Coordinates of C-alpha atoms and ligand atoms in Angstrom, one line a residue:
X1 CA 0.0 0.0 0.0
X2 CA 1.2 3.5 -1.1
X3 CA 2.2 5.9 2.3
X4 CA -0.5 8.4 0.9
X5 CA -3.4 5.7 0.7
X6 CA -2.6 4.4 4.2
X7 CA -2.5 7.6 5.3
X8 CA -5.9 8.6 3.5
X9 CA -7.4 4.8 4.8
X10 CA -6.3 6.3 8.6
X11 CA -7.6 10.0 8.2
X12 CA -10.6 9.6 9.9
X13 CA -9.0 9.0 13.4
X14 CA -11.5 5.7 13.8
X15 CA -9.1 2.6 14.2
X16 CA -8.9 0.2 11.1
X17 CA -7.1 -3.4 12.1
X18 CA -4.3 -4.5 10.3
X19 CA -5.8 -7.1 8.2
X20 CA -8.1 -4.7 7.2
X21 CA -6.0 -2.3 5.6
X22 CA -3.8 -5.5 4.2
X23 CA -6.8 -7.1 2.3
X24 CA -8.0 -3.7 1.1
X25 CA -3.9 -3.2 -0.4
X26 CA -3.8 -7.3 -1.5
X27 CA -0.8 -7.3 0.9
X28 CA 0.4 -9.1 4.0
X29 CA -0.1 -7.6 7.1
X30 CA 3.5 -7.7 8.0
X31 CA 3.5 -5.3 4.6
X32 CA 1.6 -2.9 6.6
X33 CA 3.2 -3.0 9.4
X34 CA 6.5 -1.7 7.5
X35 CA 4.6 1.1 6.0
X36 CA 3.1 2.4 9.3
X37 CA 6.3 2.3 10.4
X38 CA 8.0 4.6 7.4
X39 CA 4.8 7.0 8.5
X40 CA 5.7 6.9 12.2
X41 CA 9.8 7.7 11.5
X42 CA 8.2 10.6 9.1
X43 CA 6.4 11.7 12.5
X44 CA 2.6 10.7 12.3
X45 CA 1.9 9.3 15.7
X46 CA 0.0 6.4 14.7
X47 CA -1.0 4.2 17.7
X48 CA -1.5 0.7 17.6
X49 CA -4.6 -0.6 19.8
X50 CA -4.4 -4.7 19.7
X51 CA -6.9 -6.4 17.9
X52 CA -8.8 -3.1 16.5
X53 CA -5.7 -2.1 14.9
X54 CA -4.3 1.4 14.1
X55 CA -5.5 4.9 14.4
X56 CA -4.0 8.2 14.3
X57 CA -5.2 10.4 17.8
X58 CA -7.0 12.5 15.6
X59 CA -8.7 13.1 12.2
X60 CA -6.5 14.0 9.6
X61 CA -8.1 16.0 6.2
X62 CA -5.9 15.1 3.3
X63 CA -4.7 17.8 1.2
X64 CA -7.3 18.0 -1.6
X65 CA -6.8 20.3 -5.0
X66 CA -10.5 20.5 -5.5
X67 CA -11.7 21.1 -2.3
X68 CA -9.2 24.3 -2.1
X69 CA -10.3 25.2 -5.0
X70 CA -13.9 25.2 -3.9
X71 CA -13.0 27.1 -0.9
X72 CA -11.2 30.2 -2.6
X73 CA -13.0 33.3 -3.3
X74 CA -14.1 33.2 -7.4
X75 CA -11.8 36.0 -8.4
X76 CA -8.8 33.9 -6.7
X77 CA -9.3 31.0 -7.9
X78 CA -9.7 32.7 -12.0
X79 CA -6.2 34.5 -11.4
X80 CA -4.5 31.7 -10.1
X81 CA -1.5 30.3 -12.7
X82 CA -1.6 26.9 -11.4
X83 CA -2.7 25.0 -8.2
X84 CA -0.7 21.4 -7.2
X85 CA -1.3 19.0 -5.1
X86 CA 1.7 16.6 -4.0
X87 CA 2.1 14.1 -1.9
X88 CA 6.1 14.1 -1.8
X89 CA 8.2 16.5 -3.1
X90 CA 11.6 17.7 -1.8
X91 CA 10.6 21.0 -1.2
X92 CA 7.8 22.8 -2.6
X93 CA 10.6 25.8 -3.4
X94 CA 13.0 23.9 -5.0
X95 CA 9.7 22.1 -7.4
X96 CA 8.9 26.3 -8.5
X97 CA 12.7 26.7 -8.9
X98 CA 12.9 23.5 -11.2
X99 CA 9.8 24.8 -13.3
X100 CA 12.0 28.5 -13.8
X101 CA 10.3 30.8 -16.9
X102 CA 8.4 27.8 -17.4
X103 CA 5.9 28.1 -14.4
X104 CA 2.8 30.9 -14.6
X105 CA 2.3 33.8 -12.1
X106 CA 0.5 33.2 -9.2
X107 CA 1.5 29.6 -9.3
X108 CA 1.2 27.3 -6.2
X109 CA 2.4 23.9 -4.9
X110 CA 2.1 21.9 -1.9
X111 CA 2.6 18.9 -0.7
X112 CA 1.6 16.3 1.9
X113 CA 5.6 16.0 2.6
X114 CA 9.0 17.3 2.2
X115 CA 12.2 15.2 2.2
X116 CA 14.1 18.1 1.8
X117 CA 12.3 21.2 3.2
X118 CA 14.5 24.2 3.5
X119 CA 14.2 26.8 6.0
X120 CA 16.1 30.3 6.3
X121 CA 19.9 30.5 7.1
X122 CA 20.4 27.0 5.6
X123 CA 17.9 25.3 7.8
X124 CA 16.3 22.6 7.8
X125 CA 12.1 22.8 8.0
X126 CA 10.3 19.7 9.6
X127 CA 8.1 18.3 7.3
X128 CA 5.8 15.1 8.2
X129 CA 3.0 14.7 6.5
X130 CA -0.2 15.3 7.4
X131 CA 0.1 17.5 10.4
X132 CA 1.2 20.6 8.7
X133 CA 1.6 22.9 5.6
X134 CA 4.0 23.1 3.4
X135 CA 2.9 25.7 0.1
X136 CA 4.7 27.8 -2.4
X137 CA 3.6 30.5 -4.6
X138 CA 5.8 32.0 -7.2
X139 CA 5.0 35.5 -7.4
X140 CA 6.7 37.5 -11.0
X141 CA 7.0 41.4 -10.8
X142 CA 8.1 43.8 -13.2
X143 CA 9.7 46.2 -11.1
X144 CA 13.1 44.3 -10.1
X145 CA 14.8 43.2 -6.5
X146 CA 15.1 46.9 -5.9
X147 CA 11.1 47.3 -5.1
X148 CA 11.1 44.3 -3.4
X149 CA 13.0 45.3 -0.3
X150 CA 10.4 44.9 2.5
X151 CA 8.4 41.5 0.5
X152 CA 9.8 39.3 3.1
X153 CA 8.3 41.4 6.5
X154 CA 5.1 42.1 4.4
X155 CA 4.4 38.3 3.8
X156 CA 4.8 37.7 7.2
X157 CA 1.6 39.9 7.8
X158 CA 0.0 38.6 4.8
X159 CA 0.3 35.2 6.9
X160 CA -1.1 36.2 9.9
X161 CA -4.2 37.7 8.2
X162 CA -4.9 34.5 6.8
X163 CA -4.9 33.5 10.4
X164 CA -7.4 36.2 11.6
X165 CA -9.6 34.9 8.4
X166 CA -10.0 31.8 9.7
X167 CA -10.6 33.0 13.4
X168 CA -7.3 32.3 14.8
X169 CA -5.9 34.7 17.5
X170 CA -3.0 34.7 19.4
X171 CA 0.0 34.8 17.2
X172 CA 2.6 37.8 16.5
X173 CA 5.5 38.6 14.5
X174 CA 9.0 38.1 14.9
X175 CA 11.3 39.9 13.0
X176 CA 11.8 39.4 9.6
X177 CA 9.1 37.4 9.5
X178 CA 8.1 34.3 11.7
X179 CA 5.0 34.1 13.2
X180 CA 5.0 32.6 16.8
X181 CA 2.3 32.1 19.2
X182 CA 2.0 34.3 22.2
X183 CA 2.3 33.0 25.3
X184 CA 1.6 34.3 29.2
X185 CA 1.6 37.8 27.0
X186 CA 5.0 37.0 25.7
X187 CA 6.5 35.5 22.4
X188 CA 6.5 31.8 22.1
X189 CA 6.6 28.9 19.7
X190 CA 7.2 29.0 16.2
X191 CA 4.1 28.4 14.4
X192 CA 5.3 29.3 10.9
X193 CA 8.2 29.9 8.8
X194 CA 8.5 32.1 5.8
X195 CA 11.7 31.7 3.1
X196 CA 11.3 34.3 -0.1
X197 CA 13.8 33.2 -2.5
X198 CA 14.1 35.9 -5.6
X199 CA 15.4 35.7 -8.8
X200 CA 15.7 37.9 -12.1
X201 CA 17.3 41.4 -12.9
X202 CA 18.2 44.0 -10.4
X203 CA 16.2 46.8 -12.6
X204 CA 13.9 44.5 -14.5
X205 CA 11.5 41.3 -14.7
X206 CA 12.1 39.7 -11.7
X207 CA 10.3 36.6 -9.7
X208 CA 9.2 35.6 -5.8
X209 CA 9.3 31.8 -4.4
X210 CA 7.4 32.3 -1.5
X211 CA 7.7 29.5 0.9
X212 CA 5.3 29.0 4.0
X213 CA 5.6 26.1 6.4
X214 CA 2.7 26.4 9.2
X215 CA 2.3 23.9 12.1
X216 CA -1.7 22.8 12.5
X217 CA 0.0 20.4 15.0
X218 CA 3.2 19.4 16.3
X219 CA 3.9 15.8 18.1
X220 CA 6.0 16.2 21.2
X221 CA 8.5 13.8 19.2
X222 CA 8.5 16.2 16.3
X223 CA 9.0 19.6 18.9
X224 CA 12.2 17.8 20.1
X225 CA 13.7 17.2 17.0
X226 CA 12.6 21.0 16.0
X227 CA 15.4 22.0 17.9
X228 CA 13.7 25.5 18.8
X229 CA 10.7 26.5 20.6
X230 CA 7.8 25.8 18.0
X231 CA 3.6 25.6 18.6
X232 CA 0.5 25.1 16.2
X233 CA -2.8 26.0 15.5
X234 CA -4.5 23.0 17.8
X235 CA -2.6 25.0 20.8
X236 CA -4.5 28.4 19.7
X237 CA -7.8 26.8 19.2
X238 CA -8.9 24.4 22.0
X239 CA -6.7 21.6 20.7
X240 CA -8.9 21.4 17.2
X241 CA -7.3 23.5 14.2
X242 CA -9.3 24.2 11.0
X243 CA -9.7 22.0 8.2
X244 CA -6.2 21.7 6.6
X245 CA -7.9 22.1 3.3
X246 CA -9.6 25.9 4.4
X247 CA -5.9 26.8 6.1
X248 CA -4.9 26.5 2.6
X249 CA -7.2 28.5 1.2
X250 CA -7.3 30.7 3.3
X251 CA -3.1 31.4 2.9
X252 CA -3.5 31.1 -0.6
X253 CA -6.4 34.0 -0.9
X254 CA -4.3 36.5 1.8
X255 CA -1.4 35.9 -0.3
X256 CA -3.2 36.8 -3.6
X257 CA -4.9 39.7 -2.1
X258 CA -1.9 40.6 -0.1
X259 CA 0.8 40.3 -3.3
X260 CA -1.4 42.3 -4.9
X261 CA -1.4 45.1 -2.5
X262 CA 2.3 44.9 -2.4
X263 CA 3.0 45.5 -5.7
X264 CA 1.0 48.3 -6.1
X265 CA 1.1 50.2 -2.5
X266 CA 4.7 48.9 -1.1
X267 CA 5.7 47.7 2.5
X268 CA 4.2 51.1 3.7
X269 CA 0.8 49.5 3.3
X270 CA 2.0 46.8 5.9
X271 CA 3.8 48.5 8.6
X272 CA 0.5 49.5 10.7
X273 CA -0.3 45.8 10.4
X274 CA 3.1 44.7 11.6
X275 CA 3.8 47.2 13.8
X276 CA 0.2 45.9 15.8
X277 CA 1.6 42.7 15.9
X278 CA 5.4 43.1 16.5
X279 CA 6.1 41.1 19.5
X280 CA 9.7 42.2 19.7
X281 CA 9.3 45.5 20.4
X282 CA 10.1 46.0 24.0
X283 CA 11.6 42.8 24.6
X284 CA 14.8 42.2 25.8
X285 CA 17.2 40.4 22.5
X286 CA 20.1 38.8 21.8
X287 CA 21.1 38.9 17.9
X288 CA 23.9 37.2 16.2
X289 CA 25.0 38.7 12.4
X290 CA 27.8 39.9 10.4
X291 CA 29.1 41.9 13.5
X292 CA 29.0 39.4 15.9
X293 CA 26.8 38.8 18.8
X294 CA 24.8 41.9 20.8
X295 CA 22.3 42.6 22.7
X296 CA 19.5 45.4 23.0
X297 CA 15.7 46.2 23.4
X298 CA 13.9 45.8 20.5
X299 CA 12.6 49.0 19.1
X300 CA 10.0 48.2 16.2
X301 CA 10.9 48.4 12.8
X302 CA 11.9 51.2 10.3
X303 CA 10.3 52.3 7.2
X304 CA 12.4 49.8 5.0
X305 CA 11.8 46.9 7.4
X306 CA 15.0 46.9 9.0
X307 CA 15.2 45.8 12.6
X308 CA 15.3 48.9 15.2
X309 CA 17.1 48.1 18.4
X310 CA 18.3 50.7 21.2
X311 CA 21.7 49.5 22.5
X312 CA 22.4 50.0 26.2
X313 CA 24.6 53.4 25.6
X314 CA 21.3 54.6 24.3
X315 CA 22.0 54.0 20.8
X316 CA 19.4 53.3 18.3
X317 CA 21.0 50.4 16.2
X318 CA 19.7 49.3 12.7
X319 CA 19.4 45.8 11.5
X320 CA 19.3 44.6 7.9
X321 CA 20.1 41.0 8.6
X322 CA 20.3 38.8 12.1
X323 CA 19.4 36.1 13.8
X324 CA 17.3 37.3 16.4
X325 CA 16.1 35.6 20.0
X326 CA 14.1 37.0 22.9
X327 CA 16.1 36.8 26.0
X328 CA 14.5 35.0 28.9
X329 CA 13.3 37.7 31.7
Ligands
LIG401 C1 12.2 29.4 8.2 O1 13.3 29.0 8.4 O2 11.6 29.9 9.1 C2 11.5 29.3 6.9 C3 10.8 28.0 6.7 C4 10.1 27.8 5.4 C5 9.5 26.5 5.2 C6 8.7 26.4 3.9 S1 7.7 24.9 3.8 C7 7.3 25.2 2.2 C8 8.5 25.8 1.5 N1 9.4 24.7 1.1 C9 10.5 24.6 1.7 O3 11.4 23.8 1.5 N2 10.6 25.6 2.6 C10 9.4 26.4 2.6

C-alpha cells in the first residue's frame, strides 16, 4: 500500500485493524506493518490498539486540489497560474525553482511532505506529513529586486491575516518574518516559517518563491527534533485546528490579495499591520549577524523593514540581517 493511501485509509481517526487495511492493499499484514512504520519515523503518531488495529489520535483532512479550490474566493481562484497537489516532493521551493520561466504567475504547490524542506539560514524545516503545511507561490513582478526590499516582512503579515480569516488569535510577528504564538503575553513557539527566494534582474522582470511552512500540530517527538521553541494552530484553538484544506485556502487567498497590494502600494501598506503585531518591540534580544553577537531592546521596525534596536549606551542600532532571540526575563 502506497504511504499516501494508508494515510488517506487512517484519516478519519477511527481505528482500522491490520488485516483490514492489508486485504484492502492485497498485501500481507507484515507489509503494513512496515509502512506504518515509514509514516511513524516521518512523525505521524500512529497508535497501535491490539486487535482493533491502528489509528491516528486524531482526524487528519488530506490535502485536496478540488476542495481548495472550492474554498477560494471566485476572483482567486480565475487568477491563479496553477494550483498542485503533492504528496512528496523535496521542497515545494526547489519544485517552482525546477519549473524557472516555465511556471505561470501566481502559481502554487504543496505537498503532503518534504524530504528536503529548506528553512532560512540553511535550515532545515520539519516536514511530516499530514500535520502541517507546506505551500509555495511564485510571485513574478516587473519592477526588479530593488522594489522588493520589504516583500519578506510584508508576507509575514499577509500570513497572519490568513490566520485572523480563519478565526485564529493569538499569534505575532517576529522579525523578519516568523509568526509565533503568544504566550503568558509573551513570544513563544514557532508556528510558521516564511523563506522568499528571488530571482531575475536587479532593474527588470524579476520573480518571488514564497515559501510557507505552518504547524496545525506538532507531536512532542516532532518539537524535540525542532530544535527551537515551536507551537501550532490546535494550541491556539482548543486543541482542534481548521480543516487543513480551508488553512490552505485561506493562505492562498491572503497571499493573492496581499501580493497584490504589495505591488502596487509597497511595505508602507503593511507597517500599521506589523507594527500591531510586533512582539519584539520592548523585549529584551540577543542577535547574532555579520558583526557578531549583541544585545538590546527591540525598538520596532523602520520604514524599510530593517530591525530597530536601542543598545544599552542609548544608541538606536539598525538591523538589515540577524538572527534574532528574545532573552528569557
Ligand atoms: C524558516 O526557516 O523559518 C522558513 C521555513 C520555510 C519552510 C517552507 S515549507 C514550504 C517551503 N518549502 C521549503 O522547502 N521551505 C518552505
Amino acid at each position: 500500500m502506497q504511504p499516501a493511501r494508508l494515510l488517506a485509509a487512517l484519516a478519519p481517526g477511527t481505528p482500522v485493524s491490520g488485516a483490514s487495511l492489508a486485504a484492502q492493499a492485497g498485501v500481507t499484514r507484515a507489509a503494513i506493518w512496515k509502512q506504518i512504520e515509514t509514516l511513524r519515523a516521518r512523525g505521524l503518531p500512529i497508535e497501535a490498539r491490539g486487535a482493533t488495529g491502528y489509528r491516528l489520535p486524531w482526524p487528519v483532512q488530506m490535502l485536496d486540489a478540488t476542495q481548495i479550490s472550492e474554498a477560494l474566493p471566485a476572483e482567486v481562484g480565475d487568477s491563479l497560474g496553477a494550483l498542485e497537489v503533492h504528496w512528496e516532493l523535496d521542497s515545494t521551493s526547489s519544485e517552482l525553482q525546477r519549473r524557472g520561466a516555465g511556471a505561470a504567475d501566481c502559481s502554487i504547490v504543496l505537498a503532503e511532505t518534504q524530504t528536503a524542506g529548506r528553512g532560512r539560514r540553511g535550515r532545515q524545516w520539519l516536514s511530516p506529513p499530514g500535520l502541517n503545511l507546506y505551500l509555495s507561490f511564485l510571485k513574478r513582478f516587473e519592477q526588479g529586486f530593488a522594489a522588493l526590499s520589504g516583500l519578506s516582512l510584508a508576507i509575514g503579515v499577509i500570513v497572519l491575516r490568513a490566520l485572523e480569516a480563519l478565526g485564529v488569535q493569538g499569534a505575532g510577528l517576529k522579525w523578519p518574518n516568523d509568526l509565533l504564538a503568544i504566550e503568558h503575553g509573551r513570544p513563544g513557539g514557532k508556528l510558521a516559517g516564511i523563506l522568499v527566494e528571488l530571482s531575475g534582474e536587479y532593474q527588470g522582470p524579476c520573480a518571488a518563491i514564497i515559501g510557507v511552512g505552518l504547524n496545525l500540530r506538532m507531536t512532542p517527538a516532532l518539537r524535540l527534533q525542532a530544535g527551537q521553541p515551536t507551537s501550532d494552530l490546535a494550541a491556539l484553538t482548543a486543541g482542534v485546528p481548521p480543516d487543513r484544506n480551508r488553512v490552505a485556502a485561506a493562505l492562498i487567498t491572503a497571499l493573492m490579495d496581499g501580493l497584490e497590494q504589495f505591488e502596487r502600494d509597497g511595505l508602507p501598506a503593511f507597517m500599521a499591520d506589523y507594527r500591531r503585531h510586533d512582539l519584539l518591540r520592548g523585549q529584551s534580544l540577543q542577535l547574532s549577524g555579520a558583526l557578531g553577537e549583541f544585545a538590546g531592546m527591540g525598538a520596532g521596525v523602520d520604514a524599510s523593514g530593517a530591525l530597530l534596536v536601542l543598545l544599552t549606551d542609548g544608541s538606536l542600532h539598525r538591523v538589515d540581517s540577524a538572527d534574532v532571540s528574545v532573552r528569557p526575563t
